[in-house]
Coordinates of C-alpha atoms in Angstrom, one line a residue:
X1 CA -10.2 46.6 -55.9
X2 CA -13.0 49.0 -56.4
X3 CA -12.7 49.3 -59.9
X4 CA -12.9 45.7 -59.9
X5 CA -16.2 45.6 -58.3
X6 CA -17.9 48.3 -60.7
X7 CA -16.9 51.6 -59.4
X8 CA -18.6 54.4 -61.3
X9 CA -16.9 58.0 -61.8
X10 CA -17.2 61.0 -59.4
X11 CA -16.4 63.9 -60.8
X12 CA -15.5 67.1 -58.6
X13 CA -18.1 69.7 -59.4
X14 CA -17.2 72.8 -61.4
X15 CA -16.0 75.9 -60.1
X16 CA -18.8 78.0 -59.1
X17 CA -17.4 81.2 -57.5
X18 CA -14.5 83.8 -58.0
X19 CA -11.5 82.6 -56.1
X20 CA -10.2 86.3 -55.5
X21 CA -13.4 87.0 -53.3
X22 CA -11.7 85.4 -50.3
X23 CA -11.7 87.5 -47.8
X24 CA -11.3 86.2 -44.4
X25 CA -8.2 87.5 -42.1
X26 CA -6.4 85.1 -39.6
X27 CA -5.0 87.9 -38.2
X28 CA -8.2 89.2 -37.2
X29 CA -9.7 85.8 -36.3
X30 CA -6.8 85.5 -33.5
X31 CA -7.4 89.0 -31.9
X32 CA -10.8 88.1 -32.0
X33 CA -10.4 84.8 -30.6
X34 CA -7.8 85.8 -27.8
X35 CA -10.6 88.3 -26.3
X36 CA -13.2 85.7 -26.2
X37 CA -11.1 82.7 -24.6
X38 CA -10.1 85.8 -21.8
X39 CA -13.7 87.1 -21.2
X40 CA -15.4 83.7 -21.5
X41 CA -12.9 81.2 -20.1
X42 CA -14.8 78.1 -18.1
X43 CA -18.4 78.1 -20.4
X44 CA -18.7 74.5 -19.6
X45 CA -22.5 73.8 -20.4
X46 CA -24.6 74.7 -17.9
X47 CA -22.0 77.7 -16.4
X48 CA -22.9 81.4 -15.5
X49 CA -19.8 81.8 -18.5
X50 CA -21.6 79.4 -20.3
X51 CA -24.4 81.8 -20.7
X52 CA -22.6 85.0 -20.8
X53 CA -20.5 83.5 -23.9
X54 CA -24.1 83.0 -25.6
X55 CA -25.5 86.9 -24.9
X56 CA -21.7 88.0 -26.3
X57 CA -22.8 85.6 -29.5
X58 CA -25.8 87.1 -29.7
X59 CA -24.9 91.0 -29.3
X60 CA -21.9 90.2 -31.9
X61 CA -24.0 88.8 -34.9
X62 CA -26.8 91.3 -34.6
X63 CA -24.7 94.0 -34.3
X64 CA -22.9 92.4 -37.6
X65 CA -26.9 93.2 -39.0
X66 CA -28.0 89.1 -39.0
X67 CA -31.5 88.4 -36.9
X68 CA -31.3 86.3 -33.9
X69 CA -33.2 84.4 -31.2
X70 CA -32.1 82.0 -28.8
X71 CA -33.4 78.4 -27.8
X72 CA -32.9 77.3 -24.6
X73 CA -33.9 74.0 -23.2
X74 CA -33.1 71.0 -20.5
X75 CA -31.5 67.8 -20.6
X76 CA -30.0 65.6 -17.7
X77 CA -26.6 65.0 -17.1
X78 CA -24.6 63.3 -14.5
X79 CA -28.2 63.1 -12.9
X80 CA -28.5 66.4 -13.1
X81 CA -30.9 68.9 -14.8
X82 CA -28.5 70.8 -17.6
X83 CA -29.5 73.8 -19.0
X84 CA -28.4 74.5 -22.7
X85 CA -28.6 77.5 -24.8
X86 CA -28.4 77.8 -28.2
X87 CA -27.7 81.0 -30.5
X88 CA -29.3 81.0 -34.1
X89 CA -28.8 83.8 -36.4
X90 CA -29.8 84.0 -40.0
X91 CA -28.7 86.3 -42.8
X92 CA -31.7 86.0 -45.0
X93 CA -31.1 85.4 -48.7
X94 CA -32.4 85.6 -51.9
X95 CA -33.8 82.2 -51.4
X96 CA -35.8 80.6 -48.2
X97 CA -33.4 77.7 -48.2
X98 CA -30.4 77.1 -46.1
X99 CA -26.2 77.0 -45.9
X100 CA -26.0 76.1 -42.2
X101 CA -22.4 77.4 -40.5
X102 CA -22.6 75.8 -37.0
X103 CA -19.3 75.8 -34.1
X104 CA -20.0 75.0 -30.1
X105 CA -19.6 77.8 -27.3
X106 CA -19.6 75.0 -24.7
X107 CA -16.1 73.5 -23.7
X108 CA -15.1 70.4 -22.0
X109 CA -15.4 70.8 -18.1
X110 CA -11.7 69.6 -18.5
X111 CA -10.2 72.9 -19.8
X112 CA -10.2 76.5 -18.7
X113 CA -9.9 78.5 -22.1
X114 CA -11.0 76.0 -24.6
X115 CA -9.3 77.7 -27.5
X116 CA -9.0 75.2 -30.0
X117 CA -11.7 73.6 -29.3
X118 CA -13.9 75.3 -30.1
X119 CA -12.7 78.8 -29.4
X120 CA -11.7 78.5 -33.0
X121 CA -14.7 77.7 -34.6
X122 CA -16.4 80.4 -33.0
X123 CA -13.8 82.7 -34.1
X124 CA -14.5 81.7 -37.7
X125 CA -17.8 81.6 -37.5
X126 CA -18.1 85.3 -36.4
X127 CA -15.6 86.1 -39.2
X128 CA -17.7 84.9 -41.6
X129 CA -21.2 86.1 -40.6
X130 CA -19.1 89.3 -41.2
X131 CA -18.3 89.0 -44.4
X132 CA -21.0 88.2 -45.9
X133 CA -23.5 90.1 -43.7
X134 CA -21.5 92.9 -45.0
X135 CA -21.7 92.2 -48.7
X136 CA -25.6 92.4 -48.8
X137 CA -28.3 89.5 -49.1
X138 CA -27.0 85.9 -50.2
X139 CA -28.4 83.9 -53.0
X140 CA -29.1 81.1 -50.2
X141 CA -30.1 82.0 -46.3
X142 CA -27.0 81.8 -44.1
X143 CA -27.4 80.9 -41.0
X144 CA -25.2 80.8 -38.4
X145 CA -25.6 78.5 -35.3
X146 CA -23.8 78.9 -31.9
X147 CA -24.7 75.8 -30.5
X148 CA -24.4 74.4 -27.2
X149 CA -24.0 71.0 -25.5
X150 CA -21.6 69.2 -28.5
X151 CA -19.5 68.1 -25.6
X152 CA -22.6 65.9 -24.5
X153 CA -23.5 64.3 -27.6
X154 CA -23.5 67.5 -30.1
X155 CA -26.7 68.4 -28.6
X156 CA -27.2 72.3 -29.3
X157 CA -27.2 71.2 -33.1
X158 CA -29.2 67.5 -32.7
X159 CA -31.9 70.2 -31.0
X160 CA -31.7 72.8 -34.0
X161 CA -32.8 69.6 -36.3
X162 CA -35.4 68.4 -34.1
X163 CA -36.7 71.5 -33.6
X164 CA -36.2 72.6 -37.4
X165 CA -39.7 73.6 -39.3
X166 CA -38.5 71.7 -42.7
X167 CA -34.6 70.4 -42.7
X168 CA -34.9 69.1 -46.5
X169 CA -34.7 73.2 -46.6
X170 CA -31.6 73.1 -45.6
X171 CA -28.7 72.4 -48.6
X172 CA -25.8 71.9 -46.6
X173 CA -24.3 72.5 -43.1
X174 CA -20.2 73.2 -42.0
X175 CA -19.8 72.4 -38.7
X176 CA -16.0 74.0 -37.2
X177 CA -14.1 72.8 -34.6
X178 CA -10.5 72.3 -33.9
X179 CA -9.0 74.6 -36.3
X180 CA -6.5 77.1 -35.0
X181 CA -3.4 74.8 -33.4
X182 CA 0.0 75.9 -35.3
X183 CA 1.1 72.4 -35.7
X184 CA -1.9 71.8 -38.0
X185 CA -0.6 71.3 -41.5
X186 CA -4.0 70.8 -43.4
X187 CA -8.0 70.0 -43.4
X188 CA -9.8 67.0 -42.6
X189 CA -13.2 66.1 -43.5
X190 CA -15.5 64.6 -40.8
X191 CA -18.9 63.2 -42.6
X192 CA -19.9 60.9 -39.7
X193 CA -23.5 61.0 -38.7
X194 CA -24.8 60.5 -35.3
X195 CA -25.1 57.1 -35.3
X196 CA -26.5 56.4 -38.5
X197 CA -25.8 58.2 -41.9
X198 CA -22.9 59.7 -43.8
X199 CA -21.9 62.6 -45.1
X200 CA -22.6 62.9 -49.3
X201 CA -19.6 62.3 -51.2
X202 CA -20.9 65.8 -53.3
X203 CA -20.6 67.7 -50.9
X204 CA -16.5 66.6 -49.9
X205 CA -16.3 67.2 -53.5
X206 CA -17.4 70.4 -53.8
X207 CA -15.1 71.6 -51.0
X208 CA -12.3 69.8 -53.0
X209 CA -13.3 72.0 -55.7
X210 CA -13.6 75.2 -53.9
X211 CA -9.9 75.2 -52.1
X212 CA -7.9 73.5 -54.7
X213 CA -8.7 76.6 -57.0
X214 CA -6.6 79.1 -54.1
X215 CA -3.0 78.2 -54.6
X216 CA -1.3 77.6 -51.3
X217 CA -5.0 77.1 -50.0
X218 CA -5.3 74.0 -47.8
X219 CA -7.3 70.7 -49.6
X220 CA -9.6 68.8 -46.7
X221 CA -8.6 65.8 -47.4
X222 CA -10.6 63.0 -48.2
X223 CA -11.4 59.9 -46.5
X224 CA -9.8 56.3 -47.5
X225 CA -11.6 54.0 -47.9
X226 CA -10.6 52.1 -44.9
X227 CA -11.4 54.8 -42.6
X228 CA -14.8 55.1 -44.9
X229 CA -15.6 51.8 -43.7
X230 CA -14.9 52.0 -40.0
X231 CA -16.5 55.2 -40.2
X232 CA -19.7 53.9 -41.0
X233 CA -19.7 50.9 -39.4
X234 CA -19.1 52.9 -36.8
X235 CA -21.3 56.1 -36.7
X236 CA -20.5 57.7 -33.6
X237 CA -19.7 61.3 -34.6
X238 CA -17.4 63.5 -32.7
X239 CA -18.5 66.9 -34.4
X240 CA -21.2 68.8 -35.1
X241 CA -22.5 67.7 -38.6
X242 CA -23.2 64.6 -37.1
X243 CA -27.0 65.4 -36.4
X244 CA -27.4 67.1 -39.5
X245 CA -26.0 63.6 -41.2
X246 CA -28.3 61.5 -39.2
X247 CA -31.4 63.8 -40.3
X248 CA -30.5 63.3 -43.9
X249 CA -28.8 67.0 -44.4
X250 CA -26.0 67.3 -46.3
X251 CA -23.4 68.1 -44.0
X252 CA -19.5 67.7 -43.3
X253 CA -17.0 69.6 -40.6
X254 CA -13.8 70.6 -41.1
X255 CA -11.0 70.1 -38.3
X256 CA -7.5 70.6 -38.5
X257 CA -5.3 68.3 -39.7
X258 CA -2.3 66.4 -36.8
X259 CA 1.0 65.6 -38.3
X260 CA 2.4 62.6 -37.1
X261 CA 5.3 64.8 -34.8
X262 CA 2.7 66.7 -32.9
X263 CA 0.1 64.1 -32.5
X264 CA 1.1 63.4 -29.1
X265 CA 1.4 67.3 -28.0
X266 CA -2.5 67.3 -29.9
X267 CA -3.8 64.6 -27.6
X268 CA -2.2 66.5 -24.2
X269 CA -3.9 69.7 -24.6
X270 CA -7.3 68.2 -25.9
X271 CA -9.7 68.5 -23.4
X272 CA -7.5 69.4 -21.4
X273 CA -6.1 72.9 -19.5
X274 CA -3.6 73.2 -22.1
X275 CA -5.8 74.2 -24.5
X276 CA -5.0 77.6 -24.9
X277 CA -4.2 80.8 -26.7
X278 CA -0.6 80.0 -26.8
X279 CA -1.2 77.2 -29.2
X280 CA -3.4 79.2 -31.6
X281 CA -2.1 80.5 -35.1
X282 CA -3.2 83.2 -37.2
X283 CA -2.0 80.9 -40.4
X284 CA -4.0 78.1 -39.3
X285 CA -7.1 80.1 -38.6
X286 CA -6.8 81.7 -41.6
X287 CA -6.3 78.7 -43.3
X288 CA -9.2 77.3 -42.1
X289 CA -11.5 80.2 -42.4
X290 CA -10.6 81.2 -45.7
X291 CA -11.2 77.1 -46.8
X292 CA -14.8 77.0 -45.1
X293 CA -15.9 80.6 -47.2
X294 CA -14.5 79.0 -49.9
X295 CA -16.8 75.9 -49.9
X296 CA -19.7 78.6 -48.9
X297 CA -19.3 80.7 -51.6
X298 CA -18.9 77.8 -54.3
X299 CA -22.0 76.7 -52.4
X300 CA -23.7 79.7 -53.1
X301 CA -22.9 80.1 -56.6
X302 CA -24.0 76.5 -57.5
X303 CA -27.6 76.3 -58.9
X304 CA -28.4 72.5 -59.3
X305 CA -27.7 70.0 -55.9
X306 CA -27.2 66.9 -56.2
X307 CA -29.1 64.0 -54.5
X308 CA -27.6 61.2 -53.2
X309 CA -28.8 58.4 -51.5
X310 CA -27.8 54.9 -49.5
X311 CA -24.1 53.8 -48.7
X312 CA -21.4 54.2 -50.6
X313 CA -17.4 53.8 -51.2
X314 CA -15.1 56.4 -52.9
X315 CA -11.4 56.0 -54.3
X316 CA -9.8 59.3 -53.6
X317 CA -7.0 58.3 -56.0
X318 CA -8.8 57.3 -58.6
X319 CA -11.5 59.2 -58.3
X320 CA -14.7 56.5 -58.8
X321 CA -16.9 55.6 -56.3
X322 CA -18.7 52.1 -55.5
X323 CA -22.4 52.2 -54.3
X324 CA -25.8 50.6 -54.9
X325 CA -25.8 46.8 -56.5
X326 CA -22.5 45.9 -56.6
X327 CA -22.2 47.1 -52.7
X328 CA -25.1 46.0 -52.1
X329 CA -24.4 42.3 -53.1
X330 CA -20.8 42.3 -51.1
X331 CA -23.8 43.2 -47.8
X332 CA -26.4 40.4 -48.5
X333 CA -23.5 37.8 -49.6
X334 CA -22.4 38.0 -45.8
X335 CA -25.6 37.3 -44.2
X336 CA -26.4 34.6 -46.9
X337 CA -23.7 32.9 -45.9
X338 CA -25.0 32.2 -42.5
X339 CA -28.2 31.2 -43.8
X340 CA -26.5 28.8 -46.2
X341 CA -24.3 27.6 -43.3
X342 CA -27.5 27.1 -40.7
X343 CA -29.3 24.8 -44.0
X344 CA -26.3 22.4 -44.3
X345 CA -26.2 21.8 -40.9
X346 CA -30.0 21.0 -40.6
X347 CA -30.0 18.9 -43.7
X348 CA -31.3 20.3 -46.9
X349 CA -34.7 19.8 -46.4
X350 CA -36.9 22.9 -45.2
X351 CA -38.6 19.7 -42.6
X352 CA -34.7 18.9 -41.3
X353 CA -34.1 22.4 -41.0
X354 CA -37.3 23.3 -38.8
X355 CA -37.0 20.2 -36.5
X356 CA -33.6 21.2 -36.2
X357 CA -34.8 24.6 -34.6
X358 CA -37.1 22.9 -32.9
X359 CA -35.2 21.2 -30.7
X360 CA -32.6 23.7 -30.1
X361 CA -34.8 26.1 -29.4
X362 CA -34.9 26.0 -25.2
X363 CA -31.1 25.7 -25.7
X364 CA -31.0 29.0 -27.8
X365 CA -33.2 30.8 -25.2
X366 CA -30.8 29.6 -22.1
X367 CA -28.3 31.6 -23.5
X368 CA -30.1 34.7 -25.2
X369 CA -33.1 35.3 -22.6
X370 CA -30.1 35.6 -19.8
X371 CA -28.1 38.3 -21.8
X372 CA -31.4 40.2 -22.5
X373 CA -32.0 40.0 -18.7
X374 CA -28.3 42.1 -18.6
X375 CA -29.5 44.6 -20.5
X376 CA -32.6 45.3 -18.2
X377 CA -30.4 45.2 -15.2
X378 CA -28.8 48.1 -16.6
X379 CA -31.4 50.2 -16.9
X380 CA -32.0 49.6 -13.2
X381 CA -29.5 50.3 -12.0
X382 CA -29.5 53.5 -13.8
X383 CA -33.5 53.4 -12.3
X384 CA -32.2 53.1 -8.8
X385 CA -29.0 55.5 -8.7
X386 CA -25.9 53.1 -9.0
X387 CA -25.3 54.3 -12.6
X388 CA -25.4 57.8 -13.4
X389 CA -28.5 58.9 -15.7
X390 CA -27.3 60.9 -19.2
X391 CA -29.3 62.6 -22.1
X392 CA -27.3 61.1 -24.3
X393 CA -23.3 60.2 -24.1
X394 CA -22.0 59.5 -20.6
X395 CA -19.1 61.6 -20.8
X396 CA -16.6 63.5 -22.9
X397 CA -13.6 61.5 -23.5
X398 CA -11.5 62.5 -20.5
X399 CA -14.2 62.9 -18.1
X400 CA -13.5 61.3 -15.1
X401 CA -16.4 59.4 -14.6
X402 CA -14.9 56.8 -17.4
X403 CA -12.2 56.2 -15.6
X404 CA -13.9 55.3 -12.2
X405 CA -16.5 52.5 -13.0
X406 CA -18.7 52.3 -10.4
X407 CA -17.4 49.2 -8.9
X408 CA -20.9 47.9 -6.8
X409 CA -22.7 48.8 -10.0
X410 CA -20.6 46.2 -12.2
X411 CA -20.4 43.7 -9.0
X412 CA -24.2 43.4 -9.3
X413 CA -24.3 43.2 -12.9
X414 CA -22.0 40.6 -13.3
X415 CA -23.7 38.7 -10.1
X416 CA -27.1 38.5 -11.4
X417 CA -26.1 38.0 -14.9
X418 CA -24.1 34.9 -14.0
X419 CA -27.8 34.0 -11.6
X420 CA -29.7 34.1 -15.0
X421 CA -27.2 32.3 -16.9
X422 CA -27.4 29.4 -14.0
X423 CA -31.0 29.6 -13.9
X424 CA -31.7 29.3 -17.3
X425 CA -29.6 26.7 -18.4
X426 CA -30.9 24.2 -15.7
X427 CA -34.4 24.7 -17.2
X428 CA -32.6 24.1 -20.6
X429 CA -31.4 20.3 -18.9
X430 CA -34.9 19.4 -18.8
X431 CA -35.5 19.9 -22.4
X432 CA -34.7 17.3 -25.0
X433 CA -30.7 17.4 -25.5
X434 CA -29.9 18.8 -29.1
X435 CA -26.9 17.8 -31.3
X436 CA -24.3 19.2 -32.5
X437 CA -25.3 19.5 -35.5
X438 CA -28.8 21.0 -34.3
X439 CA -26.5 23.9 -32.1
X440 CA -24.6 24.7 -35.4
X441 CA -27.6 25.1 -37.5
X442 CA -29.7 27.3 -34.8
X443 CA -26.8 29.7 -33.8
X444 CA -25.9 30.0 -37.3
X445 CA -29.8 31.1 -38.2
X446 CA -29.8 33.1 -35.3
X447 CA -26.5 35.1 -36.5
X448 CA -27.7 35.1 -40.2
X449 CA -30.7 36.6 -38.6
X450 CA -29.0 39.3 -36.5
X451 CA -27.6 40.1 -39.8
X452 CA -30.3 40.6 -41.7
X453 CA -31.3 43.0 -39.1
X454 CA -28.1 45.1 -39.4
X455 CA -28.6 45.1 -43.0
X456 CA -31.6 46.9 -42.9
X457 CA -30.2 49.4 -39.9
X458 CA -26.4 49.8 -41.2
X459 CA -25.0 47.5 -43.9
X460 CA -21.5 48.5 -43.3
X461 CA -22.0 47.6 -39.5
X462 CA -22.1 43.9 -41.1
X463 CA -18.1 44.0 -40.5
X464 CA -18.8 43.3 -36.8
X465 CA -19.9 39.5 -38.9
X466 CA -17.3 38.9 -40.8
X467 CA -14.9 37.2 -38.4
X468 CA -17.9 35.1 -37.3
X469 CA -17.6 33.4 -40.8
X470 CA -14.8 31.5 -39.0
X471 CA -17.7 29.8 -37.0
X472 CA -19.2 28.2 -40.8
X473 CA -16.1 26.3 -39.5
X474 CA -17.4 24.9 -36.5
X475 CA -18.3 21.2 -36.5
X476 CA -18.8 20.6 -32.4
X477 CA -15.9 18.3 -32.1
X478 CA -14.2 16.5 -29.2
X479 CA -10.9 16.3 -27.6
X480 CA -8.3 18.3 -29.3
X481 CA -10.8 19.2 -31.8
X482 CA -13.0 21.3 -29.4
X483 CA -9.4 23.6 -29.3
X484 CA -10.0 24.3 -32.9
X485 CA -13.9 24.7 -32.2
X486 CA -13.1 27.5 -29.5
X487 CA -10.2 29.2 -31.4
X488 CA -13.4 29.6 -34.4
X489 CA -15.4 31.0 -32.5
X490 CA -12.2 33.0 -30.9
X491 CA -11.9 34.6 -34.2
X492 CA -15.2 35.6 -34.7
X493 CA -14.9 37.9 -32.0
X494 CA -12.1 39.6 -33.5
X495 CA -13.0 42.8 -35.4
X496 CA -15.3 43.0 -31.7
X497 CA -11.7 43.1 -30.1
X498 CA -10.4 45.5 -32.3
X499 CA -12.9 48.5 -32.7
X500 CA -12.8 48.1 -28.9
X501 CA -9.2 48.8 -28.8
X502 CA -9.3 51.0 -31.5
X503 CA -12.0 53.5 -30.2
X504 CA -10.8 52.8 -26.8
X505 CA -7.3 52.6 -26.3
X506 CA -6.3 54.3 -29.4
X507 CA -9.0 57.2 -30.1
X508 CA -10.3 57.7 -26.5
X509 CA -7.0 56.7 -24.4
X510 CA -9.4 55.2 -21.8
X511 CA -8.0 51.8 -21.9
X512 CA -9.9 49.4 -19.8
X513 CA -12.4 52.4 -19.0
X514 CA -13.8 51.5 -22.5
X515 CA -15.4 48.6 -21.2
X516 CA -17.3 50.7 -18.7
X517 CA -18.0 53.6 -21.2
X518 CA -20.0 50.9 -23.0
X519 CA -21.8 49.7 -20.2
X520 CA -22.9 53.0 -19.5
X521 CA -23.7 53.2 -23.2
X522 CA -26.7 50.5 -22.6
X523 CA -27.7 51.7 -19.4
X524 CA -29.0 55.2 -20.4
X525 CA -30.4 53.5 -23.7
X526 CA -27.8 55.1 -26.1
X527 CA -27.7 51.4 -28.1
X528 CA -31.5 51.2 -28.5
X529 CA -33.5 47.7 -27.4
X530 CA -33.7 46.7 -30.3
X531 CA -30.2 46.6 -31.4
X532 CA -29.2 45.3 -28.2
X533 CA -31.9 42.2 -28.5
X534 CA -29.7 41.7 -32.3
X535 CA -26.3 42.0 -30.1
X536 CA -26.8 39.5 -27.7
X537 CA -29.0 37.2 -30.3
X538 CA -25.6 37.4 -32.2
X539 CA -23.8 36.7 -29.2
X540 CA -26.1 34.1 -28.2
X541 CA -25.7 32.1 -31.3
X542 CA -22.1 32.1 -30.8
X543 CA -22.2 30.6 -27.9
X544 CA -24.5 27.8 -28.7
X545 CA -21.9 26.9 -31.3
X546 CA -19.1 26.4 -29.0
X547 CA -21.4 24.5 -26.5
X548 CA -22.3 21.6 -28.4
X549 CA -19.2 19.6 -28.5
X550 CA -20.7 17.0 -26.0
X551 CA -23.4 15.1 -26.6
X552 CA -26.1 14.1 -24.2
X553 CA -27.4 11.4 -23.8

């Protein structure tokens, strides 16, 4: 299909180290690992072992010859001040600029040792500052990042960006996490950003190149292209390189690979107390550690890096990858079709077309101006104490605050949202009564619009549209028509529907606790104003389709 639509080639880059030099022991790593998980076990951000984990971090990779410091700063969680601490350690090189390594001491409040996740990465991480601390000065600075808070939104590493003198010195960052279960039986690669960007398909590519020269060796495996688009229509990042991504650094993380017998066994002791030692592999670890120097070292031996830029598609099988005009017109086709479908119903005349607006316009506002009002009541209630206030996410994915919504908080939201919903449309009776035809052409403009809007934020977020091209279909009718009517507009709600289930139910097991994770997502600002105004504008225009079957008179 993508060869159809003008893929180009994407070739793997060449080989650009010695594949003997690989040095890193899994043996080692799960000693190592065992006596951190037992000295350091409940480091949940913000602990007295939080902290002590960090000065061990510290002490290790200085005494391993790298120069340290530590950044520590505040954020609110749970309504509380948090305290966070990061460790960064660099390994100067022959050159200023950067290979960023970065795993998370912090652990999910939910488990005691935390030794997958990310007991692991930490473990490789100080495995590999050894190395190559001990083979003399890099051709690129290595630095090694120890960061805190991922649990809440990967904030130790979102702070190392903010906080970064120059990121475009950075070349490339490896975040670590979830490595060391036996029952892993490969690599993925994770190039979500944090809520915007992905990952460069060079990168992938060159750690493709790197392990598939070590025979036996595990391949990250590349993403289809099905989860390439959910991914970034999607961009809610679960690991570290996600900040990194969103910054515009280069960046991927690696994480084990769950066969489809253990993925049940995975999910159990994921953020959970069963994730510990007795899990952990010294083949998997090794696996793992000896894949990431790989793609460090073939970073460090390559001389020319590759820029890429915009969204893109790539064919693992075949190898090509789809990106700039022929995506691009796939993107701006969607929207236009809104816009073509909002001209035929206002006549083709740009005078039709305006009146049209014109007189739908109160109508439009009765249905938008009360769903912006729900977004404001929200944040107060998040103001006033009903909702809890967060830096950023509201919780890890088994917290328990998911799964107890605040039930007062959603009784008042719903209450006053239905109040502005009755208020507003009795001022709309008192405005001129708009046709059918005058609904269908404002709420699709004001979903073309919404999707001109995305286009510039996300392009691949325009999935969230394509159902609603069932509503082109929408013709106000009466009587058994109006079944049809409400079974379009039905449809255009169903990729909504299915992410929902799918991050939900499937990814984050909450079930109907989604629901409230998202309100909570708009309460502490997470979805920003001004995509929420292009949410519920969408919404909005939805509506108004639906609601014009009777005509006034």
């Amino acid at each position: 299909m993508l060869a159809l639509a003008g893929c180009t080639p994407s070739e793997p880059p060449p080989l650009a180290y010695d594949p003997a030099s690989l040095r890193f022991d899994g043996d080692a790593a799960l000693a190592r690992l065992g006596r951190f998980v037992a000295d350091f076990p409940d480091r949940e951000s913000g602990a007295e072992n939080n902290v002590r984990a960090a000065d061990f971090l510290e002490a290790e990779l200085r005494r391993r010859g790298l120069a340290c410091r530590r950044d520590r700063w505040t954020v609110t969680n749970f309504s509380r001040a948090l305290p966070l601490d990061d460790v960064i350690c660099r390994l100067p090189g022959g050159s200023p600029r950067e290979i960023v390594v970065v795993a998370h001491h912090d652990q999910s409040p939910e488990t005691i040792e935390g030794a997958d996740n990310d007991g692991s990465g930490i473990t490789i991480l100080l495995g590999l500052a050894e190395l190559f601390a001990a083979e003399g000065p890099p051709a690129y600075t290595l630095v090694f990042l120890a960061a805190d808070g991922e649990e809440w939104g990967m904030l130790g590493s979102r702070r190392f960006v903010a906080e970064h003198d120059d990121p475009s010195r950075i070349l490339a960052a490896i975040s670590l996490d979830n490595l060391g279960k036996g029952f892993y039986d490969g690599l993925t690669i994770e190039p979500i950003g944090q809520f915007r960007g992905y990952g460069p398909l060079w990168l992938q590519r060159a750690a493709e190149t790197a392990t598939t020269a070590v025979p036996g060796l595990w391949v990250p495996r590349l993403r289809s292209i099905l989860e390439q688009v959910l991914d970034q229509a999607v961009p809610i990042s679960f690991m570290d390189q996600g900040p990194f991504v969103a910054a515009g650094v280069p960046a991927l993380g690696l994480a084990g690979a769950v066969p489809e017998g253990s993925r049940e066994l995975h999910w159990q002791t994921y953020h959970s107390p069963g994730d510990t030692m007795a899990l952990q592999s010294a083949a998997s670890l090794g696996q793992a550690g000896r894949a990431a120097e790989a793609l460090i070292r073939q970073l460090q031996g390559t001389r020319e890096f590759p820029v890429e830029s915009g969204p893109y598609l790539h064919d693992p099988r075949r190898g090509e990858a789809l990106r700039g005009a022929g995506l691009w017109a796939m993107f701006v086709g969607v929207v236009g079709l809104f816009f073509v479908g909002a001209a035929r119903r206002g006549g083709a005349r740009a005078s039709s077309i305006a009146a049209s607006l014109r007189r739908t316009l109160p109508h439009a506002l009765a249905l938008w101006l009360p769903l912006c009002g729900a977004l404001g009541v929200l944040r107060l209630l998040v103001a006033t104490g009903l909702m809890l206030e967060f830096h950023l996410y509201p919780a890890t994915p088994r917290d328990p605050e998911i799964f107890h919504p605040r039930w007062p908080a959603v009784a008042i939201f719903l209450a006053v949202t239905a109040a502005l919903f009755v208020g507003a449309l009795r001022l709309a009776r008192r405005a001129p009564a708009a046709s059918p035809g005058d609904r269908q052409c404002m709420g699709l403009a004001m979903v073309g619009l919404c999707g001109a809007y995305v286009l510039v934020l996300n392009p691949f977020s325009l999935l969230f549209l394509v159902p609603a091209l069932a509503w082109l279909g929408i013709r106000g009718r009466r009587g058994i028509g109006r079944a049809l009517d409400l079974g379009l507009f039905a449809l255009g709600g169903a990729v909504v529907y299915a992410l929902i289930w799918f991050f939900g139910f499937v990814i984050l097991r909450s079930g109907l606790g989604v629901l409230w994770y998202l309100m909570m997502m708009f309460a502490i600002g997470m979805v920003g104003l001004p995509t929420g105004l292009a949410i519920t504008a969408a919404l909005a225009g939805g509506l108004l389709l639906v609601t014009g079957a009777k005509k006034r008179g």
